[in-house]
XYZ file of C-alpha atoms in Angstrom:
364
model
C 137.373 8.872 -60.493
C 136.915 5.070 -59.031
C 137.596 6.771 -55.719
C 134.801 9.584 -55.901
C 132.121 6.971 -57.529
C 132.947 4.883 -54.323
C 132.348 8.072 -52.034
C 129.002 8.839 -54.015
C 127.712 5.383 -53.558
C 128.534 5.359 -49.895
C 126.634 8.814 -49.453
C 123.471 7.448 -51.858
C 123.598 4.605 -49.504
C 123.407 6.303 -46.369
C 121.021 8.252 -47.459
C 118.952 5.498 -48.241
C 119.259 4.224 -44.637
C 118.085 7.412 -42.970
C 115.465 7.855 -45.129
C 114.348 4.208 -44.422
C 114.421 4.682 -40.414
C 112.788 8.388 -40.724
C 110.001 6.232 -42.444
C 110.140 3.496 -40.065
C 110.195 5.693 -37.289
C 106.767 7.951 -38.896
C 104.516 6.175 -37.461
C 101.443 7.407 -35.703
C 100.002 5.588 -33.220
C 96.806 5.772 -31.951
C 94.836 3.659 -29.108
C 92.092 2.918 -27.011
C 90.705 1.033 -23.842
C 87.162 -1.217 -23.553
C 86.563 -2.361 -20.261
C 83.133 -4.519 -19.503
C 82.128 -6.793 -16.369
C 79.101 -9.358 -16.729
C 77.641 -12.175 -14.003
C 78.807 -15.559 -14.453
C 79.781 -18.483 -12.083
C 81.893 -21.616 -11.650
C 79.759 -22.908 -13.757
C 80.094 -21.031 -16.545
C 82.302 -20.729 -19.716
C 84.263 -18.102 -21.128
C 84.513 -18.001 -25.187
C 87.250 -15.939 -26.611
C 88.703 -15.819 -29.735
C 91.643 -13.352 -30.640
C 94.115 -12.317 -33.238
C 97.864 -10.201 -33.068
C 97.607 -9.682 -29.500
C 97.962 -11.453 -25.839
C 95.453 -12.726 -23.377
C 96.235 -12.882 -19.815
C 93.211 -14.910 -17.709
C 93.515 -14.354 -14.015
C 91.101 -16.687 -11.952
C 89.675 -15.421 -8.977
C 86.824 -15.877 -6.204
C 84.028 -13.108 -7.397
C 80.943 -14.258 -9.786
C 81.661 -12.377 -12.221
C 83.975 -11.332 -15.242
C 85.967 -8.098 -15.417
C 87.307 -7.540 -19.596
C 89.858 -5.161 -20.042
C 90.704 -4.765 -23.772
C 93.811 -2.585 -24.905
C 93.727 -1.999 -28.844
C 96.516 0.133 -30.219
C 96.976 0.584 -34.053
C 100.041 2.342 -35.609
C 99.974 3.627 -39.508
C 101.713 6.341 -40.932
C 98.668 8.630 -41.791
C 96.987 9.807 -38.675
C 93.959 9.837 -40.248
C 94.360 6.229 -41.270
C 95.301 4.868 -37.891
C 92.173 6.551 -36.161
C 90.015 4.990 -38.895
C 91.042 1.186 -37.985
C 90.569 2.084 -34.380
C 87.057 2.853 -34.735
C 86.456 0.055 -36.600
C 87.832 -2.684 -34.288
C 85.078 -3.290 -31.873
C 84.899 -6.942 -30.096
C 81.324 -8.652 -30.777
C 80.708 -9.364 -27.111
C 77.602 -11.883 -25.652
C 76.786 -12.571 -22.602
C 74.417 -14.831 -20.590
C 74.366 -16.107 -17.007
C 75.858 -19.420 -18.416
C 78.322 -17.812 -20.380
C 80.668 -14.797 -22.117
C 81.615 -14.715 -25.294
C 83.914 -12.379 -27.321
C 85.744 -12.485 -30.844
C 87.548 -9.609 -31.502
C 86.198 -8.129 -35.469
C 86.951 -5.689 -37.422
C 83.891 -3.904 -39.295
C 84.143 -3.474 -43.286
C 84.370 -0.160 -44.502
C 83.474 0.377 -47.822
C 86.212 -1.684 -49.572
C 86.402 -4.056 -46.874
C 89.544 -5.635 -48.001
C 91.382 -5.105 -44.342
C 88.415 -6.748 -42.405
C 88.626 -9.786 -44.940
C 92.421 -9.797 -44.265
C 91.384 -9.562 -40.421
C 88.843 -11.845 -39.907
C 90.229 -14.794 -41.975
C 90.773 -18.113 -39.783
C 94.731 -17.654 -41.199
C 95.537 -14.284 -42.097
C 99.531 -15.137 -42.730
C 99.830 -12.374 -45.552
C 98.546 -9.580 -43.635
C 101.268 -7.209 -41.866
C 99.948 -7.727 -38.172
C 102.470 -5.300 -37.221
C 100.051 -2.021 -37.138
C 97.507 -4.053 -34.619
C 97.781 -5.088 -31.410
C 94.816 -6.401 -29.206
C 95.815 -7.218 -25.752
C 93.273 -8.911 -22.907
C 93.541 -8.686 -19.059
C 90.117 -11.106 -18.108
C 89.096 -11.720 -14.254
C 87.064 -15.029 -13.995
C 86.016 -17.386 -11.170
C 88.986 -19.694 -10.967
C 86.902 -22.651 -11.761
C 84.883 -21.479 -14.552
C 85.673 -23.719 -18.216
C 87.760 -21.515 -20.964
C 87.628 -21.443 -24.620
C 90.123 -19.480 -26.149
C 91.244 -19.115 -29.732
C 94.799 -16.757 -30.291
C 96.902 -16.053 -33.407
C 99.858 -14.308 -33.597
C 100.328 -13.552 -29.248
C 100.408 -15.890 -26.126
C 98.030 -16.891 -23.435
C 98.983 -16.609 -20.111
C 96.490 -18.478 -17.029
C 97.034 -17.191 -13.545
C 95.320 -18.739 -10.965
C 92.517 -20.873 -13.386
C 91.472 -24.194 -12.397
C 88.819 -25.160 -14.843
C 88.274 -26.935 -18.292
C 90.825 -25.525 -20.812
C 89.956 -25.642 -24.479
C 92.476 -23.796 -26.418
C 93.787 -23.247 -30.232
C 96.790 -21.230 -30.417
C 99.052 -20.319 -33.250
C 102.078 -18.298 -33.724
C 102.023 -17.680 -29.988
C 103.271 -19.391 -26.558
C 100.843 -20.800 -23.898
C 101.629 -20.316 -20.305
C 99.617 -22.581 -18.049
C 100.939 -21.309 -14.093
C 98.730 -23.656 -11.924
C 97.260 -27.420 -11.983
C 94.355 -28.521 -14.630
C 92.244 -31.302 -14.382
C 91.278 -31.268 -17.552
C 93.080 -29.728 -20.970
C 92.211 -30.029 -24.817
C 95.207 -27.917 -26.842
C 96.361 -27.303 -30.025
C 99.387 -25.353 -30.546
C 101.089 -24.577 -33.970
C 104.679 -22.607 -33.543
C 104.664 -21.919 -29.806
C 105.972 -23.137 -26.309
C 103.634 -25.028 -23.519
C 104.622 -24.469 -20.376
C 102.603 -26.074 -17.597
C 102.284 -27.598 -14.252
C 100.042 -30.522 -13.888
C 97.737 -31.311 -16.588
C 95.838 -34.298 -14.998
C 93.737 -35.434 -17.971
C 95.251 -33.572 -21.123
C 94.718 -34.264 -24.833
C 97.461 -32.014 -26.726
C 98.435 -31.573 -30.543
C 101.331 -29.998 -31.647
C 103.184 -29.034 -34.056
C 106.913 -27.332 -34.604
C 106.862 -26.221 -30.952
C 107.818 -26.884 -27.557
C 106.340 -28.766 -24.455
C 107.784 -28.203 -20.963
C 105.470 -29.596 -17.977
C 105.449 -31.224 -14.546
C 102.709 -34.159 -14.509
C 100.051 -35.614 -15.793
C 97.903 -38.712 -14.808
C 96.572 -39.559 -18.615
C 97.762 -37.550 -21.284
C 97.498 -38.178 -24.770
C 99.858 -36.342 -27.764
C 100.084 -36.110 -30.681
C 103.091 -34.183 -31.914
C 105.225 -33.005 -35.535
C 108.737 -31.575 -35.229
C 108.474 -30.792 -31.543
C 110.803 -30.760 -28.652
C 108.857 -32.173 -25.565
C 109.804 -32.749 -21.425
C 107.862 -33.851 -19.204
C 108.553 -34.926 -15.845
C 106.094 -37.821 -14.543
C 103.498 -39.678 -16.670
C 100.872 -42.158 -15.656
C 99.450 -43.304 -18.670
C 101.004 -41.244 -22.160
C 99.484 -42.550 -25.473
C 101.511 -40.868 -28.050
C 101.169 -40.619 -32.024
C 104.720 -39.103 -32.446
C 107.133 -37.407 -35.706
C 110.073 -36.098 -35.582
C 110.447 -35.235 -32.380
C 113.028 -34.897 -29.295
C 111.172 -36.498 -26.511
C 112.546 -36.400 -22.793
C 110.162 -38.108 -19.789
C 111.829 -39.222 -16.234
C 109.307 -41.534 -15.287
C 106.149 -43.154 -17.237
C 103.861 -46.266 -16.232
C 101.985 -47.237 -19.453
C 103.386 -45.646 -22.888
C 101.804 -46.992 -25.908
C 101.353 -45.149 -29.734
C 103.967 -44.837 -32.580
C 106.918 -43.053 -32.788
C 108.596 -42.222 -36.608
C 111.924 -40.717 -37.056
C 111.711 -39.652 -33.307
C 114.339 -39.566 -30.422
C 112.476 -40.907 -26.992
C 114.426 -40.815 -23.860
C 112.680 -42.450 -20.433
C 114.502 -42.118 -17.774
C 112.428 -45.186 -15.378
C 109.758 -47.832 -16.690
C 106.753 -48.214 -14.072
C 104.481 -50.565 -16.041
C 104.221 -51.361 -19.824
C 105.261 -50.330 -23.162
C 103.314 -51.096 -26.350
C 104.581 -49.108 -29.517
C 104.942 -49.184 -32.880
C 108.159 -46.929 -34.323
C 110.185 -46.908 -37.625
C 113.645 -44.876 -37.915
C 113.158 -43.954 -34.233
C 115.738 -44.047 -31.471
C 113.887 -45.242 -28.090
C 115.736 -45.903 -25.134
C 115.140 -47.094 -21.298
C 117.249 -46.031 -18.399
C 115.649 -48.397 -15.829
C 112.753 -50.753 -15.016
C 111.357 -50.516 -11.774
C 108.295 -52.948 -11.587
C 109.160 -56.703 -11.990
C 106.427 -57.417 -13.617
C 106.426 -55.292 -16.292
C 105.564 -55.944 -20.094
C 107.653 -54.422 -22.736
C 106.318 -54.831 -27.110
C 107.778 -53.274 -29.394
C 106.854 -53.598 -33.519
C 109.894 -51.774 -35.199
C 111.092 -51.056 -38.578
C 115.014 -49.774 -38.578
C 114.843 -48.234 -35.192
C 117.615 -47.752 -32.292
C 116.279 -49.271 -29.026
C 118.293 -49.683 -25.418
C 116.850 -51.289 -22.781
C 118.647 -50.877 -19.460
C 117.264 -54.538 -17.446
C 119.436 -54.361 -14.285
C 116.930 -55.803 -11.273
C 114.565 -56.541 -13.872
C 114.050 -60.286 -14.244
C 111.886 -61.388 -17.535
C 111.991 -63.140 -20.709
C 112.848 -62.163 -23.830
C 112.166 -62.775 -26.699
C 112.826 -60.921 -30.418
C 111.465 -62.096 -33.721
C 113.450 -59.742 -36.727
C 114.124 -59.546 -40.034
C 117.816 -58.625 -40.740
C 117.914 -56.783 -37.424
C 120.677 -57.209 -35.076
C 120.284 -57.982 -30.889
C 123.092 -57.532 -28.609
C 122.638 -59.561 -25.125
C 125.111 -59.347 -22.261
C 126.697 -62.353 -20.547
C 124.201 -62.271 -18.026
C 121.325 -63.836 -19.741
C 120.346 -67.418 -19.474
C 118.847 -69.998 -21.672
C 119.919 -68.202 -25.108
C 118.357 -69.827 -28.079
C 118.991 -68.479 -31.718
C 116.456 -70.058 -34.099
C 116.601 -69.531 -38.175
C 113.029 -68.975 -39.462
C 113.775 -68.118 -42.746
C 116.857 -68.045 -44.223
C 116.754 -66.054 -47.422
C 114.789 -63.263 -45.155
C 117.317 -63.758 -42.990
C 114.290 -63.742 -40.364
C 115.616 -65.403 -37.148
C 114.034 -65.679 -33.493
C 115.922 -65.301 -30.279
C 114.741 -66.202 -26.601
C 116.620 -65.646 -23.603
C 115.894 -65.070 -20.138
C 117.445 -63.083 -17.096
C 117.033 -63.170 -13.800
C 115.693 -65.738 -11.379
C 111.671 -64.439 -10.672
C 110.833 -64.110 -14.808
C 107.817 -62.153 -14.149
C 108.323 -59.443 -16.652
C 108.746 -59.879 -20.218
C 110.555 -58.030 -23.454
C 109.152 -58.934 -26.997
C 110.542 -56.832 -29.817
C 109.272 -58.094 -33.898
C 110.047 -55.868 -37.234
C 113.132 -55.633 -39.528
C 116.171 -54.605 -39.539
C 117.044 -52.457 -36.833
C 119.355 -52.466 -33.062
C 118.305 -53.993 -30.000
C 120.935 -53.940 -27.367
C 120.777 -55.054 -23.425
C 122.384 -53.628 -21.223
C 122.825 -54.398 -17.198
């Protein structure tokens, strides 16, 4: 008898299972194309804002803009599925100074699926039976605002101003920026050169080239970047990789940053972070660091300075090498002492590190 219950339950389960794809796989689908072109120049400024699809911008050297918009619904009535479709029409404007489209959804009489649609975060919605895709021709140099939830941006060939807000979605930047103002929620960046770039982001990735000033500010993210010239930095809880930077300055909590060589100066703030400095390649560089239980390594080899470090039960390792070591108690019960050295013959750079607690080790 245990045997045959164990057979039935196996065939009521399988059953289940194909009844569960058939109804996955009854789906209608339904779809449709809008394509539009309007005058605009250099000059001007595209203005898109998307949901549960993908834009792909393509710069190129006509004054004009070509739209193609691919909107595909899938439901399991027919009937249903055609009824969205009509309903999702992009509001599109146009001027000679600029285009602007935001894909909408109009109410029908309930109108509970256009709410849904048109939220600013529709997270409960099942974005599954949507998808709105965009293939847009612009002149390369023409500024770009662009707004996408739930799908990635791709630029091919653009050159202008970016403004961007994506979420749920990756960002795919293939040639050089001058300028760049992005915020990214759950996605990748992938870029060349961003020359003057202000980023925010959170829980995602960065992967990108170089960037003459760049400021970021960043939350649970795992960032690369190859050459810096000036990175300000508001950092948390973060992975942080850069092979070469000239001025770094910002804070940095419960954050791993890894630079591979030093150019100019360092001024930062960090708690619980661990911070650490392959090389130092000007001479006259300035290194100040305020920290509160952090990790830092400083690799001095050919870089002459003084040094000094003013902590708070914190602990500094020296090498050998260094000259004119001093180890002055400022405060017993604090156990707050200061500690001067130098290395080197020139001096013209200098290392001062203040907090509590925390690791500072030398290495050459």
């Amino acid at each position: 008898m245990m045997i045959m219950g164990t057979h039935c339950k196996k065939a009521l389960w399988m059953a289940l299972v194909l009844f569960t794809v058939h109804v996955a796989k009854a789906q209608e689908r339904v779809q449709k194309t809008i394509e539009k072109s309007f005058p605009l120049t250099d000059a001007g400024e595209l203005q898109l804002e998307n949901k549960y699809g993908n834009i792909t911008l393509k710069g190129w050297n006509q004054n004009k803009v070509s739209v193609a918009i691919s909107i595909k619904v899938n439901h399991r009535k027919k009937e249903n599925a055609e009824d969205l479709l009509q309903r999702i029409n992009p509001e599109i404007k146009a001027s000679n100074s600029y285009v602007s489209i935001v894909s909408e959804i109009s109410n029908k009489n309930t109108g509970w699926f256009a709410d849904f649609f048109n939220r600013n975060n529709p997270i409960d919605f099942d974005r599954s039976h949507v998808q709105i895709d965009y293939e847009i021709y612009l002149p390369a140099k023409a500024g770009i605002k662009v707004t996408n939830r739930f799908g990635d941006v791709v630029l091919e060939n653009c050159n202008g101003p970016l403004t961007a807000l994506i979420e749920h979605g990756n960002l795919w930047i293939g040639e050089n920026l001058n300028k760049a103002d992005i915020i990214l929620k759950y996605g990748k960046v992938r870029a060349k050169n961003l020359n003057y770039a202000d980023l925010d982001l959170k829980n995602g990735e960065l992967d990108m080239e170089d960037s003459k000033s760049l400021r970021l500010r960043s939350d649970g993210t795992e960032i690369n970047i190859h050459s810096v010239s000036s990175l300000e930095i508001y950092s948390n809880k973060d992975h942080i990789s850069v092979s070469e930077a000239g001025t770094l300055y910002g804070s940095l909590e419960f954050t791993t940053f890894k630079l591979e060589r030093l150019a100019q100066e360092v001024d930062l703030k960090m708690k619980i972070a661990d911070f650490r400095v392959y090389e130092v390649t000007n001479p006259s560089a300035e290194i100040s660091i305020e920290q509160e239980s952090a990790d830092i390594t400083l690799s001095v080899a050919n870089f002459s300075h003084r040094f000094t470090a003013t902590l708070e039960e914190g602990v500094v390792r020296l090498p050998k090498s260094f000259e004119n070591v001093d180890s002055e108690m400022l405060d017993k019960g604090r156990r707050l002492r200061k500690i001067v050295a130098t290395y080197g013959s020139e001096k013209k750079g200098s290392i001062s590190i203040q907090g509590q607690k925390g690791i500072v080790t030398l290495n050459d």
